[in-house]
Structure formats: structure tokens, C-alpha cells
Coordinates of C-alpha atoms in Angstrom, one line a residue:
Chain A
X1 CA 171.9 104.4 38.5
X2 CA 172.2 106.4 41.0
X3 CA 168.8 108.0 42.3
X4 CA 170.5 110.8 44.9
X5 CA 172.7 113.1 43.8
X6 CA 174.9 115.5 46.5
X7 CA 176.7 117.2 45.2
X8 CA 179.2 119.0 47.2
X9 CA 176.2 119.9 49.9
X10 CA 177.2 122.5 53.0
X11 CA 174.6 123.2 55.6
X12 CA 175.6 126.2 58.4
X13 CA 173.2 126.9 61.0
X14 CA 173.0 130.7 61.7
X15 CA 175.7 132.3 59.4
X16 CA 175.7 135.6 60.1
X17 CA 176.1 135.0 63.8
X18 CA 178.0 132.1 65.2
X19 CA 177.9 129.7 62.3
X20 CA 177.6 125.7 62.8
X21 CA 178.3 124.3 59.7
X22 CA 176.1 120.8 60.3
X23 CA 177.7 119.3 56.3
X24 CA 180.6 120.2 55.0
X25 CA 181.4 119.7 51.1
X26 CA 179.4 116.3 50.9
X27 CA 179.1 114.1 47.5
X28 CA 177.2 110.5 48.0
X29 CA 175.9 108.1 46.0
X30 CA 172.5 106.2 46.6
X31 CA 171.3 103.6 43.7
X32 CA 168.4 102.0 44.0
X33 CA 167.9 99.3 46.9
X34 CA 170.8 99.6 48.1
X35 CA 169.7 99.7 53.0
X36 CA 172.7 101.9 53.6
X37 CA 173.2 103.2 57.6
X38 CA 174.4 107.0 58.3
X39 CA 176.0 105.8 61.6
X40 CA 177.8 108.6 63.4
X41 CA 178.1 110.4 66.9
X42 CA 175.3 113.1 67.5
X43 CA 176.3 115.8 66.5
X44 CA 177.9 114.8 63.4
X45 CA 174.6 115.5 60.8
X46 CA 172.8 112.6 60.4
X47 CA 169.6 113.2 60.7
X48 CA 170.6 117.0 58.7
X49 CA 172.2 115.1 55.7
X50 CA 168.8 113.0 55.8
X51 CA 166.5 116.2 56.0
X52 CA 168.0 117.6 53.0
X53 CA 168.4 114.8 50.6
X54 CA 163.7 114.6 52.1
X55 CA 163.7 118.1 50.7
X56 CA 162.7 119.2 54.2
X57 CA 166.3 121.5 54.9
X58 CA 167.6 123.4 51.4
X59 CA 171.1 122.7 52.7
X60 CA 173.6 126.3 52.4
X61 CA 174.9 125.3 48.4
X62 CA 175.6 122.5 46.7
X63 CA 173.0 120.4 44.8
X64 CA 170.8 117.4 45.7
X65 CA 169.9 115.1 43.0
X66 CA 166.4 112.9 43.1
X67 CA 166.2 110.7 40.5
X68 CA 167.1 113.8 38.2
X69 CA 164.8 116.6 39.6
X70 CA 167.3 118.8 42.0
X71 CA 165.4 120.1 45.0
X72 CA 166.5 123.2 44.5
X73 CA 164.0 123.9 41.1
X74 CA 160.9 123.0 43.0
X75 CA 158.9 125.5 44.6
X76 CA 157.8 125.6 48.3
X77 CA 154.1 122.9 47.2
X78 CA 155.9 121.0 44.6
X79 CA 158.8 120.0 46.8
X80 CA 155.8 119.0 49.2
X81 CA 153.9 116.9 46.0
X82 CA 157.8 115.9 44.9
X83 CA 157.8 113.5 48.3
X84 CA 155.2 112.5 48.8
X85 CA 155.3 110.5 45.5
X86 CA 159.2 110.0 46.0
X87 CA 160.1 109.4 49.7
X88 CA 158.9 107.5 52.0
X89 CA 159.4 109.0 55.7
X90 CA 159.9 107.1 58.6
X91 CA 160.5 109.3 62.3
X92 CA 161.7 108.0 65.6
X93 CA 158.9 108.4 67.0
X94 CA 156.5 106.7 64.7
X95 CA 154.4 110.1 63.7
X96 CA 151.9 108.5 63.5
X97 CA 147.9 110.3 63.1
X98 CA 146.5 109.1 66.7
X99 CA 143.1 109.1 65.6
X100 CA 143.8 106.9 63.0
X101 CA 143.9 102.8 62.9
X102 CA 146.9 101.6 61.7
X103 CA 145.2 100.5 58.4
X104 CA 143.6 104.9 58.1
X105 CA 147.5 105.1 58.7
X106 CA 148.7 103.0 55.4
X107 CA 145.8 104.6 53.3
X108 CA 146.2 108.1 54.7
X109 CA 149.1 108.7 52.0
X110 CA 147.8 107.1 48.7
X111 CA 144.6 109.3 49.6
X112 CA 146.8 111.8 48.9
X113 CA 148.4 110.7 46.5
X114 CA 144.1 110.9 44.9
X115 CA 144.9 106.5 44.6
X116 CA 141.8 105.0 43.4
X117 CA 139.8 103.4 46.6
X118 CA 140.0 99.7 45.3
X119 CA 144.2 99.9 44.8
X120 CA 143.8 101.7 48.4
X121 CA 142.4 99.1 50.1
X122 CA 144.1 95.9 48.3
X123 CA 147.6 97.6 48.4
X124 CA 147.2 99.0 52.4
X125 CA 146.3 94.9 52.7
X126 CA 149.2 93.9 51.3
X127 CA 151.8 96.3 53.3
X128 CA 150.2 96.1 56.9
X129 CA 150.4 92.4 56.3
X130 CA 154.1 92.1 54.9
X131 CA 155.1 94.2 58.5
X132 CA 153.4 91.2 59.4
X133 CA 150.1 93.8 61.4
X134 CA 147.0 91.8 59.8
X135 CA 144.8 91.2 62.5
X136 CA 145.8 94.6 64.0
X137 CA 143.7 96.5 60.5
X138 CA 141.7 98.9 63.3
X139 CA 143.6 99.4 65.9
X140 CA 144.5 102.9 67.1
X141 CA 148.3 103.4 67.0
X142 CA 147.5 103.5 71.6
X143 CA 146.6 100.0 72.0
X144 CA 150.0 99.3 69.9
X145 CA 153.2 98.6 71.1
X146 CA 156.0 101.1 70.3
X147 CA 157.4 98.7 67.5
X148 CA 153.8 97.8 65.6
X149 CA 153.5 101.5 66.0
X150 CA 157.3 101.5 63.9
X151 CA 156.3 98.5 61.8
X152 CA 153.2 100.9 60.0
X153 CA 155.2 103.7 60.3
X154 CA 157.3 101.6 58.1
X155 CA 153.8 100.3 56.1
X156 CA 152.6 103.8 55.8
X157 CA 156.4 104.7 54.0
X158 CA 155.9 102.4 51.4
X159 CA 152.3 103.4 51.0
X160 CA 153.3 105.3 48.3
X161 CA 155.1 103.1 46.4
X162 CA 158.1 105.3 47.2
X163 CA 161.5 105.6 45.3
X164 CA 163.4 106.0 49.1
X165 CA 162.8 104.9 52.2
X166 CA 164.4 107.8 54.5
X167 CA 164.6 106.8 58.9
X168 CA 165.6 109.0 61.2
X169 CA 166.1 106.7 63.9
X170 CA 163.6 104.4 63.3
X171 CA 164.9 102.2 66.0
X172 CA 166.2 104.5 68.8
X173 CA 162.5 103.8 70.6
X174 CA 161.6 100.2 70.6
X175 CA 163.7 97.4 72.4
X176 CA 165.9 94.9 70.6
X177 CA 162.8 91.8 69.9
X178 CA 161.3 94.4 68.6
X179 CA 164.4 96.0 66.8
X180 CA 165.5 93.7 65.6
X181 CA 161.8 92.4 64.2
X182 CA 161.5 95.4 62.2
X183 CA 164.5 94.7 60.6
X184 CA 164.1 91.7 59.0
X185 CA 160.8 93.2 57.8
X186 CA 162.7 96.1 56.7
X187 CA 165.6 93.9 54.8
X188 CA 163.0 91.6 53.3
X189 CA 161.2 94.6 51.5
X190 CA 164.9 96.2 50.0
X191 CA 165.9 92.2 49.5
X192 CA 162.0 90.8 47.7
X193 CA 160.7 94.2 46.2
X194 CA 164.3 96.3 45.6
X195 CA 163.1 99.1 48.2
X196 CA 166.3 101.3 48.9
X197 CA 166.4 102.4 52.6
X198 CA 168.9 105.2 54.0
X199 CA 168.6 105.8 57.9
X200 CA 170.7 107.4 60.7
X201 CA 170.9 105.2 63.2
X202 CA 173.9 104.3 65.8
X203 CA 172.2 101.2 66.9
X204 CA 174.6 99.0 66.5
X205 CA 171.8 96.3 65.6
X206 CA 170.8 98.2 62.7
X207 CA 175.3 98.6 61.8
X208 CA 175.7 95.5 61.8
X209 CA 172.9 94.8 59.1
X210 CA 173.7 97.4 56.9
X211 CA 175.2 96.8 53.1
X212 CA 176.3 100.3 53.4
X213 CA 177.8 102.5 55.6
X214 CA 177.9 105.7 55.7
X215 CA 180.4 107.4 59.1
X216 CA 179.9 111.0 59.2
X217 CA 181.8 113.0 61.8
X218 CA 182.1 116.8 62.2
X219 CA 179.8 116.9 59.0
X220 CA 182.2 114.7 56.6
X221 CA 182.3 111.3 55.4
X222 CA 184.8 110.2 58.4
X223 CA 186.3 107.4 57.4
X224 CA 186.6 105.3 53.6
X225 CA 182.7 103.6 53.0
X226 CA 182.4 100.5 54.1
X227 CA 180.4 98.4 51.6
X228 CA 179.1 94.6 52.4
X229 CA 178.8 92.3 49.9
X230 CA 176.1 90.4 51.6
X231 CA 173.3 90.5 54.6
X232 CA 174.9 89.6 57.9
Chain B
X1 CA 139.1 111.7 54.5
X2 CA 139.2 115.7 55.4
X3 CA 136.0 115.0 57.2
X4 CA 136.6 112.3 58.4
X5 CA 139.9 113.0 60.0
X6 CA 139.0 116.3 61.1
X7 CA 136.1 115.3 62.8
X8 CA 138.2 113.0 65.2
X9 CA 140.7 115.2 66.1
X10 CA 137.8 117.9 67.2
X11 CA 136.8 114.7 69.6
X12 CA 140.5 114.2 70.8
X13 CA 139.9 115.3 74.1
X14 CA 136.9 114.8 74.7
X15 CA 136.6 117.3 78.0
X16 CA 138.0 120.3 76.5
X17 CA 135.9 119.8 73.2
X18 CA 133.2 119.0 76.1
X19 CA 134.0 122.2 77.6
X20 CA 134.1 123.8 74.4
X21 CA 130.3 123.4 73.3
X22 CA 128.4 123.6 76.0
X23 CA 130.5 127.5 76.6
X24 CA 129.1 128.3 72.9
X25 CA 125.7 126.8 73.9
X26 CA 125.5 129.0 76.8
X27 CA 125.8 131.8 75.8
X28 CA 124.3 131.2 73.0
X29 CA 121.2 130.8 75.3
X30 CA 122.0 133.8 76.9
X31 CA 122.5 135.6 73.8
X32 CA 118.7 134.1 72.6
X33 CA 117.1 134.2 75.1
X34 CA 118.5 138.2 76.3
X35 CA 117.7 139.4 72.7
X36 CA 114.2 137.0 72.1
X37 CA 113.6 139.2 75.7
X38 CA 114.4 142.0 74.1
X39 CA 113.7 142.5 70.9
X40 CA 109.6 140.9 72.1
X41 CA 109.2 143.9 74.0
X42 CA 110.0 146.1 71.3
X43 CA 107.4 144.5 69.1
X44 CA 104.9 144.3 72.1
X45 CA 105.3 148.5 73.2
X46 CA 105.2 149.3 69.3
X47 CA 101.7 147.2 68.5
X48 CA 100.4 148.6 71.9
X49 CA 101.1 151.5 70.8
X50 CA 101.2 151.9 67.6
X51 CA 97.9 149.2 67.3
X52 CA 96.4 151.4 70.3
X53 CA 95.6 154.3 68.4
X54 CA 97.8 156.3 65.5
X55 CA 98.0 153.0 63.4
X56 CA 101.3 152.3 61.3
X57 CA 100.3 154.9 58.2
X58 CA 98.5 157.7 58.3
X59 CA 97.4 160.2 55.6
X60 CA 96.7 163.5 56.4
X61 CA 96.1 167.0 54.8
X62 CA 99.6 168.0 54.3
X63 CA 101.6 170.5 57.7
X64 CA 98.1 169.2 58.9
X65 CA 100.6 166.8 61.8
X66 CA 102.9 170.0 62.1
X67 CA 99.9 172.0 64.0
X68 CA 96.4 170.2 64.2
X69 CA 94.6 172.3 62.8
X70 CA 91.1 171.6 62.8
X71 CA 91.3 173.6 59.5
X72 CA 93.9 170.9 57.7
X73 CA 91.0 168.4 56.7
X74 CA 91.1 166.5 53.7
X75 CA 87.6 164.8 51.6
X76 CA 87.6 161.5 51.1
X77 CA 87.0 161.2 47.5
X78 CA 86.9 158.3 44.7
X79 CA 89.9 158.7 44.0
X80 CA 91.3 158.9 47.3
X81 CA 89.6 155.6 48.2
X82 CA 90.4 154.1 45.2
X83 CA 94.6 155.3 45.9
X84 CA 95.1 154.5 48.9
X85 CA 92.9 150.9 48.5
X86 CA 94.6 149.5 45.6
X87 CA 98.5 150.3 47.5
X88 CA 99.9 146.6 48.4
X89 CA 99.6 146.4 51.1
X90 CA 97.2 147.9 52.5
X91 CA 93.7 145.9 54.3
X92 CA 91.6 148.6 55.1
X93 CA 91.9 152.7 56.4
X94 CA 90.1 154.8 59.4
X95 CA 89.0 158.4 58.5
X96 CA 89.0 160.0 61.7
X97 CA 88.1 163.6 62.3
X98 CA 90.5 164.8 65.9
X99 CA 89.6 167.5 67.7
X100 CA 90.1 169.6 70.6
X101 CA 87.4 170.7 73.0
X102 CA 86.1 171.6 76.7
X103 CA 84.3 168.9 77.9
X104 CA 82.0 170.3 80.8
X105 CA 79.8 168.6 83.6
X106 CA 77.4 170.7 85.5
X107 CA 80.4 171.7 87.6
X108 CA 83.6 171.0 85.8
X109 CA 84.8 171.3 82.5
X110 CA 88.5 169.5 80.7
X111 CA 90.4 170.4 77.8
X112 CA 89.8 166.8 76.2
X113 CA 90.4 164.8 72.6
X114 CA 87.4 164.3 70.6
X115 CA 88.0 161.2 68.1
X116 CA 85.1 161.4 65.7
X117 CA 85.4 157.4 64.4
X118 CA 83.7 154.8 62.0
X119 CA 82.9 152.2 64.4
X120 CA 82.9 149.1 63.0
X121 CA 86.3 149.8 61.5
X122 CA 87.7 150.9 65.5
X123 CA 87.3 148.1 67.0
X124 CA 89.0 145.5 63.8
X125 CA 92.6 147.9 64.3
X126 CA 92.3 148.7 67.4
X127 CA 89.6 146.7 69.0
X128 CA 88.9 149.6 71.0
X129 CA 85.1 147.7 71.5
X130 CA 87.7 145.3 74.1
X131 CA 87.9 148.6 76.4
X132 CA 83.9 149.7 76.9
X133 CA 83.7 149.0 80.8
X134 CA 79.8 149.5 80.9
X135 CA 77.5 150.7 78.6
X136 CA 76.9 149.4 75.4
X137 CA 80.1 149.5 71.8
X138 CA 79.0 152.8 69.7
X139 CA 77.7 152.2 66.4
X140 CA 77.5 154.4 63.6
X141 CA 74.2 156.1 63.9
X142 CA 75.0 156.7 68.2
X143 CA 74.3 159.5 68.8
X144 CA 76.0 160.1 72.3
X145 CA 79.6 159.4 73.1
X146 CA 81.9 156.8 74.3
X147 CA 83.8 158.6 77.7
X148 CA 86.8 157.3 78.6
X149 CA 86.9 156.7 82.6
X150 CA 89.5 158.6 83.7
X151 CA 88.1 161.7 82.5
X152 CA 84.8 160.3 82.9
X153 CA 85.6 159.8 87.0
X154 CA 87.2 163.8 87.2
X155 CA 83.7 165.1 85.1
X156 CA 81.9 163.6 88.3
X157 CA 80.1 161.9 84.7
X158 CA 78.6 158.6 84.2
X159 CA 76.8 156.4 81.8
X160 CA 73.1 157.8 80.9
X161 CA 74.7 161.3 82.2
X162 CA 74.4 164.4 79.6
X163 CA 78.5 165.8 78.7
X164 CA 79.2 169.2 77.0
X165 CA 80.9 169.7 74.7
X166 CA 82.3 173.3 73.4
X167 CA 84.7 173.6 71.1
X168 CA 86.0 175.9 67.1
X169 CA 84.9 173.9 64.2
X170 CA 85.9 174.4 60.9
X171 CA 86.9 177.1 59.1
X172 CA 85.9 178.7 63.4
X173 CA 82.0 178.2 63.0
X174 CA 81.3 177.4 66.6
X175 CA 80.9 173.2 67.9
X176 CA 78.5 173.5 71.1
X177 CA 76.6 170.3 71.7
X178 CA 75.8 167.8 74.0
X179 CA 75.7 164.3 74.3
X180 CA 74.5 161.5 75.9
X181 CA 76.9 159.0 77.9
X182 CA 76.7 156.0 75.8
X183 CA 79.6 153.9 77.5
X184 CA 82.5 154.0 79.7
X185 CA 86.4 153.3 78.7
X186 CA 89.2 152.0 80.7
X187 CA 92.4 152.4 78.9
X188 CA 95.9 150.9 80.5
X189 CA 97.1 154.7 79.1
X190 CA 96.6 157.4 80.9
X191 CA 97.4 159.6 79.4
X192 CA 94.1 158.4 77.3
X193 CA 92.0 156.9 80.0
X194 CA 92.0 160.8 81.7
X195 CA 91.5 163.0 78.0
X196 CA 90.0 160.8 75.8
X197 CA 85.9 160.8 74.0
X198 CA 84.9 158.7 71.5
X199 CA 81.7 159.4 68.8
X200 CA 80.7 158.0 65.7
X201 CA 82.7 159.4 62.8
X202 CA 79.6 161.1 61.3
X203 CA 78.2 162.9 64.2
X204 CA 81.9 164.4 65.1
X205 CA 81.6 166.0 60.8
X206 CA 78.4 167.3 62.7
X207 CA 79.6 168.7 65.4
X208 CA 82.2 170.3 63.5
X209 CA 80.3 171.6 60.3
X210 CA 82.7 169.6 58.4
X211 CA 80.6 167.5 56.8
X212 CA 82.9 164.6 54.2
X213 CA 85.5 165.5 56.0
X214 CA 88.0 163.5 57.3
X215 CA 91.4 165.4 59.6
X216 CA 93.2 161.6 59.8
X217 CA 92.9 158.3 57.0
X218 CA 94.3 155.6 59.6
X219 CA 95.4 152.2 57.7
X220 CA 95.6 149.2 58.6
X221 CA 98.2 147.1 56.8
X222 CA 98.6 143.2 56.3
X223 CA 102.7 143.1 56.7
X224 CA 104.1 145.1 58.9
X225 CA 107.4 144.5 57.4
X226 CA 106.1 146.4 53.7
X227 CA 105.3 149.7 55.6
X228 CA 108.7 151.5 54.0
X229 CA 106.8 149.6 51.0
X230 CA 103.8 151.0 51.0
X231 CA 104.5 154.7 52.6
X232 CA 107.0 155.1 49.7
X233 CA 104.3 153.5 47.0
X234 CA 101.4 156.0 47.9
X235 CA 103.5 158.9 48.3
X236 CA 104.2 158.6 45.1
X237 CA 100.8 157.8 44.2
X238 CA 98.9 161.4 46.4
X239 CA 101.5 163.3 45.3
X240 CA 102.2 166.4 47.2
X241 CA 98.3 167.2 49.2
X242 CA 99.0 165.0 51.1
X243 CA 101.1 164.1 54.1
X244 CA 102.0 159.9 54.3
X245 CA 103.7 159.0 57.3
X246 CA 104.4 155.5 59.2
X247 CA 104.6 155.3 62.9
X248 CA 108.4 156.2 62.9
X249 CA 107.2 159.1 62.5
X250 CA 104.2 160.1 64.7
X251 CA 106.0 158.4 67.0
X252 CA 109.2 159.4 67.5
X253 CA 109.9 158.7 71.5
X254 CA 109.3 155.4 70.8
X255 CA 111.7 155.0 68.3
X256 CA 114.5 156.7 70.5
X257 CA 113.4 154.9 73.6
X258 CA 113.5 151.4 71.5
X259 CA 116.8 152.2 70.0
X260 CA 118.8 153.4 72.8
X261 CA 117.2 150.3 75.0
X262 CA 118.8 148.2 71.8
X263 CA 121.9 149.8 71.7
X264 CA 122.6 148.4 75.5
X265 CA 121.3 144.8 74.1
X266 CA 123.5 144.8 71.2
X267 CA 126.4 145.9 74.2
X268 CA 125.5 143.2 76.4
X269 CA 125.4 141.0 73.1
X270 CA 129.0 141.6 72.1
X271 CA 130.4 140.7 75.6
X272 CA 128.7 137.6 75.4
X273 CA 130.3 136.7 71.4
X274 CA 133.5 138.1 73.1
X275 CA 133.2 134.9 75.4
X276 CA 132.3 132.9 73.0
X277 CA 135.4 134.3 70.6
X278 CA 137.5 133.3 72.7
X279 CA 136.2 130.3 74.2
X280 CA 136.9 129.2 71.1
X281 CA 139.8 130.5 70.0
X282 CA 141.5 128.9 73.6
X283 CA 140.1 125.3 72.1
X284 CA 141.1 126.2 68.6
X285 CA 144.6 126.8 70.0
X286 CA 145.3 124.7 72.2
X287 CA 144.2 122.6 68.7
X288 CA 147.0 124.1 67.1
X289 CA 149.9 123.9 69.2
X290 CA 149.8 121.0 70.5
X291 CA 149.7 119.7 67.1
X292 CA 152.9 121.3 65.9
X293 CA 154.9 118.3 65.4
X294 CA 151.8 116.3 63.8
X295 CA 151.0 119.4 61.3
X296 CA 155.7 119.1 60.3
X297 CA 155.1 115.3 59.9
X298 CA 152.0 116.2 57.7
X299 CA 153.6 118.5 55.7
X300 CA 156.8 116.9 56.0
X301 CA 155.2 113.6 53.9
X302 CA 153.3 115.1 52.3
X303 CA 150.2 116.8 52.5
X304 CA 149.3 120.3 51.4
X305 CA 150.1 123.4 53.7
X306 CA 146.1 124.0 52.1
X307 CA 145.0 120.8 52.4
X308 CA 146.3 121.0 56.2
X309 CA 144.5 124.5 56.1
X310 CA 142.0 122.9 55.0
X311 CA 142.0 120.0 57.9
X312 CA 142.1 122.4 60.6
X313 CA 139.2 125.5 59.2
X314 CA 136.5 122.5 59.2
X315 CA 138.0 121.2 62.6
X316 CA 137.3 124.9 63.7
X317 CA 133.5 124.5 61.5
X318 CA 132.9 121.5 63.4
X319 CA 132.9 123.0 66.7
X320 CA 131.1 126.5 65.6
X321 CA 128.8 124.4 63.6
X322 CA 128.1 121.6 66.4
X323 CA 128.4 124.0 69.6
X324 CA 125.7 125.9 66.9
X325 CA 123.2 123.3 66.3
X326 CA 122.9 122.4 70.0
X327 CA 122.1 125.9 71.5
X328 CA 119.8 126.8 68.3
X329 CA 117.4 123.1 68.9
X330 CA 117.3 123.9 72.5
X331 CA 117.0 128.2 71.7
X332 CA 114.5 127.2 69.3
X333 CA 112.7 125.3 71.7
X334 CA 112.8 127.4 74.5
X335 CA 111.8 131.3 72.4
X336 CA 108.7 128.7 71.6
X337 CA 107.9 127.8 74.6
X338 CA 108.4 131.2 76.2
X339 CA 106.8 132.8 73.1
X340 CA 103.5 131.1 73.6
X341 CA 103.6 131.7 78.1
X342 CA 105.5 135.5 77.7
X343 CA 106.0 135.7 81.6
X344 CA 103.5 138.0 83.6
X345 CA 104.9 141.0 84.9
X346 CA 103.6 141.6 88.9
X347 CA 104.3 145.0 91.1
X348 CA 105.6 148.1 89.9
X349 CA 107.3 147.0 86.8
X350 CA 103.4 146.0 85.5
X351 CA 102.3 149.5 87.1
X352 CA 104.5 151.5 85.1
X353 CA 103.6 149.4 82.0
X354 CA 99.8 150.3 82.6
X355 CA 100.3 153.5 82.4
X356 CA 102.7 153.3 79.9
X357 CA 99.6 151.6 77.7
X358 CA 101.9 148.9 77.5
X359 CA 100.3 144.9 78.7
X360 CA 102.6 143.7 81.2
X361 CA 104.0 140.7 79.8
X362 CA 107.8 140.0 79.2
X363 CA 107.4 138.7 75.4
X364 CA 109.5 136.8 73.3
X365 CA 110.3 136.7 69.5
X366 CA 110.7 134.6 67.3
X367 CA 111.6 137.0 64.4
X368 CA 113.7 134.9 62.9
X369 CA 116.0 137.9 62.5
X370 CA 117.3 136.4 65.9
X371 CA 118.8 133.7 65.0
X372 CA 120.0 134.7 61.2
X373 CA 122.3 136.8 63.2
X374 CA 123.2 134.2 65.8
X375 CA 124.8 131.7 63.4
X376 CA 126.5 134.9 61.3
X377 CA 128.3 136.0 64.9
X378 CA 129.1 132.3 64.8
X379 CA 130.5 131.7 61.9
X380 CA 132.7 135.5 62.5
X381 CA 134.4 134.1 65.2
X382 CA 135.1 130.9 63.8
X383 CA 136.6 132.8 61.5
X384 CA 138.8 135.3 62.6
X385 CA 139.6 132.7 65.3
X386 CA 140.9 130.7 62.4
X387 CA 142.7 133.7 61.7
X388 CA 145.5 132.2 64.5
X389 CA 146.2 128.6 63.5
X390 CA 146.0 128.7 60.0
X391 CA 148.9 132.0 59.6
X392 CA 150.6 128.9 61.9
X393 CA 150.1 126.3 59.3
X394 CA 151.3 128.5 55.8
X395 CA 154.0 130.4 57.5
X396 CA 154.7 126.3 58.8
X397 CA 158.7 125.1 59.0
X398 CA 158.2 121.3 58.6
X399 CA 161.8 121.2 60.1
X400 CA 161.6 123.1 62.8
X401 CA 157.8 121.9 64.0
X402 CA 159.6 118.1 63.9
X403 CA 161.6 118.8 66.0
X404 CA 159.5 119.4 68.8

């Protein structure tokens, strides 16, 4: 069953001056447990697509339906709450709060969800163990490597038990070793906990490991989707 | 969580926070110092002027204050006494009989003010005995006068000499008599020092043929902050036969002087507050601008703008409260010391103050309002400074912020 449905999505920037068509008549569906890479050259609309799926941006026309909820029916505040409860985000530059430790950064989202303290404590330790940072619980982001920071970001994205995780170029700032480690962790979480990951990337290493690849070009799906049967 | 996060955010850029706190510290300390000195000097001026002679409240026969006529006197009746002494905040009162006479020695004469008063009560309120330079402080049965030093010198009289007084008593009766000088008084105020003669009130009544009469009843009060209430109470009880005046009505020049000086002080304070405001605003603005992307991330991952605003509000208040706390502690200690160790003035400044009858010191006030007004001022500054980041947050577009 689809958890994300994009119906006739159009996104045009500057419609009144010099219109730029970022996405055109896009129809897509994502199912629970998918590990999808959205690929394409710079400016093809990857980030715009992720932003629209994440409710950070609104399409010029069309509908985004997540788990039965039409995002266009939600107001600004409801949209934030919806993201908090349903979507995990991983950013290219990690975007951790520098004044919080790895543990506190991960706890932060659950505290926003007002989860019980005991539950938060247990889950955070589990998540940081899963991303291989059980020995860095009380370390501040500035004392972590880029790869470690991105792993904390993944733990933070998963802390709220989201329906899916959106990752915008998650490996762009990482070396090959850190990229490989991060992908292994995400694949493991995908396989073992059936977590849906959708990334934008033009990193071949990520593309190689994705199970579903959506190629965008000029805001449209360029080629027939590639769906691999097994993880390589 | 928010408090912890706000606290850590405040210390994210330690140097900047320390500079901001220092600017608040020095500005508030300076404001406290200035204000305390200013209010202290007013208190000193009021105390010196009011407690020297006029008292905080006086009661006269209606119309007396306007023309100071000796014919507008009042009887100190039992009901009047009871009404005054039963009024809230009244400690006691001094009956006085003031008259204007010609004082003369062998060949010299001068127009002077003669004050008949109750010796013990007068001393209790105005500490008149401390002014005695020679001789001894009078008693109620003394049949002599205490003469101010300047007047005695002018008339070339000394202790034990005779002072002749010629005037008009009650209802045109001649008031002429001579009295031995039992004490020489020294007043810092030259006007008083050159013109004042004191005598027991019964003797003054006898001199003026005004037995049982007084020109003024001078009230001593427990709490000077309650003067208005006491005055209102007395007005309502005494009716139109008497006029009840407080010190601000009796000494309008002093009130005016304080008001004009105070206005200058408030302008200076305003400038200081402006300095504080810019310091706080600069920090808050920098903290907001450099964290624009972070705000975008927080909104993206699920933090409501209201909560984010609360976080920034907490950060701003932490800076304001911390700066205020440090400066208030230092300010209280400094002002406590200065209150008990006022700066003594010397030279021309001291002379000028002495001429005005004011003790030549730079006293410091501990009026709680000085501290409260600083707190309120900082609070208002913080609230005003908050407008910028809060507006920014409420209009924040996560998608635009994330592109930063």
C-alpha cells in the first residue's frame, strides 16, 4: 500500500515574472519499506520534490497525500505537527544543534513529541547504538567527524518513529568510508525495521545501493523507473 | 528542555555574551549610581529644607499663608488638638507664633522674624539645640531670646546683652519689649542666620498680646510617604476654617528646582538605556541572523514557530536577567556603601550648599524604586528588542531558511 501519493504535481517558481518550472505533471507513489534514490543532474528538481513530499514547500498545482492525509488541507501549524509525527529529515550538512550532545540532539525530536522520559532514554540509546555511536552519547557535534554527525542526524530522523525518512544529498559531504558506513546503517534499518528512505543524490555509491531509482530531468521523470529485486 | 537549550545558546558565543552582559552591567551600574546620587541629593535637600523649619505639614487659619498676618491666628482648642493627634501618621505637632518685628540694639535696628515655639518639641523635630553656639538652649519658662549669629553680629550684640523688639501685636496692639539674649544660634542658611530670633511660645504670645493663639501648627509625621493621605484626612476633618499645607505647597521653589534637575537626570538615563538597548538588540539580532538556517531546520523537523519564539524569548530574557542580576548585586553593594559613606563636598560647592542651608554632602538614596525602575527599564528594553527576532520567526519560511 502506498504511504505517499503525488498526483499531477507542478511546481513553478516566479510564476508572475520569469517562470521556472521545477516539476511538471509528476505522478509518483512510494510504498512502505522502499529504499528510493531520486537522481538527476543539478537543478532537475530533486530537492524541490523532496521539499514537496516533506510539506516544506507547496506545489503550484496537484496533490500530496501522505498516509491518507492531503497536505494541502493542513494549515501552517498542523503541517509542522504532521512533519513531527510522520517525517524524518536528514540534511546534507547534518544540521545538528551544536549546543546539544549526540544524545540530546536525538532526544530533541522525541521531546517535541512530548514522549515519556523513560521511553526517550531507551529509544535514544538504542538508536545511537544502531548507528554505531553508543560511545559518543555525550559528545557535542563539533567533536564528531562528518560521518558521525550524519549518523546522529539519521538517529534523530528516526527518533520520532516517522513513516518515512527524507534525505537530501546525505552523503554529499562525506568521504567514501563514511558514505559506505552510513549507507550500510540505513540499509540495515530499512531491511530490519522496514523504514522507508527516500533520498535525493547524484552519488553513484548511493545509487548503486538503492532498490528503486527515479531519474528526474527538467522536473519530469526522465526514464522508466529502475526497481531492483535485491540490494546490491 | 527549552530552558537548557536557551541557556546553552546564550553561551554559544561566549565573547559576544560577555560583551553584552558587560555593557548591561556598566550601564545599569552607572544608571543606579546616577539615579541614587540624584534622588539622594533631593532627599537631602528636602530633609534639610523641610526639617530645618517648615516641617512636612502645617495647619494655619485659612488665608494665613497668603499674607502672613498676625491677625489670622488660631486657638489651640482641645478639639483641634484631638483631631490633629488622632490623624493617621501624625507623631506630634509644634505650635508656633511667627511675627515680624523691628529688632534693635543701641544704635542699630533691623526687620526680623521672631518665632515663638515649644522648645522641646521644636528640638525634637528641627534639632534646634544643635544650632546653639553660645549660651544654653531655651526652656518653656525662659524669659529671654535666642538670636541667630549673623543678626547678633549685625546688631553688635552678644550673649547676655539686651535685644529690643518693636512690632505690632494681635489686632493692632503695640508689641514692644526687651529681652536678654540667652543663646546665639548659628544657621548654615544665611537668610536664617541674619534674621531669626527664637523665644518660648508663651513669651511670644505675651509679647504679641495673643494668649493661647498660634499662627501655625507644624506637624511631625511618622512616614513621609504618607503625607498626602494625612493631609487629605486633616482637610476632611478640619473643614474650611483651617488650611492644611504640605511641604510642596510651602516650598514651591524647592519642588521646581527638583523637577527641573530631575528632568535632566531622566534624559541622561534615557541615553544610558539607549546604550543598553543597542547592546542587547545587537546581540539578539546577531543571534537570530546567524541562526536563520537553524531556525529553518527546527521548523522543518517539527518545532512550532511559537515554541521557537519562546526559545528566543528565553534566550533574550536570560541575557537581560543575567546582566540585571550582576549589575543589581554590584549596584546594591556599591550604593549601600555610598549611602552610609556619602561624599563630603568641599570648596565652592560646599559653600554654595551651606548658603542654601543644605548639608554639603553628596548623599545616595536607597529608594527601592531606583532598583525597581532599572528592572522595569531592562524588561521593557528586552521586550522591545524581542520584536525583531519574533517577527522574523513568525514570518520564517522553512524552505527559504534552509537554503541559507
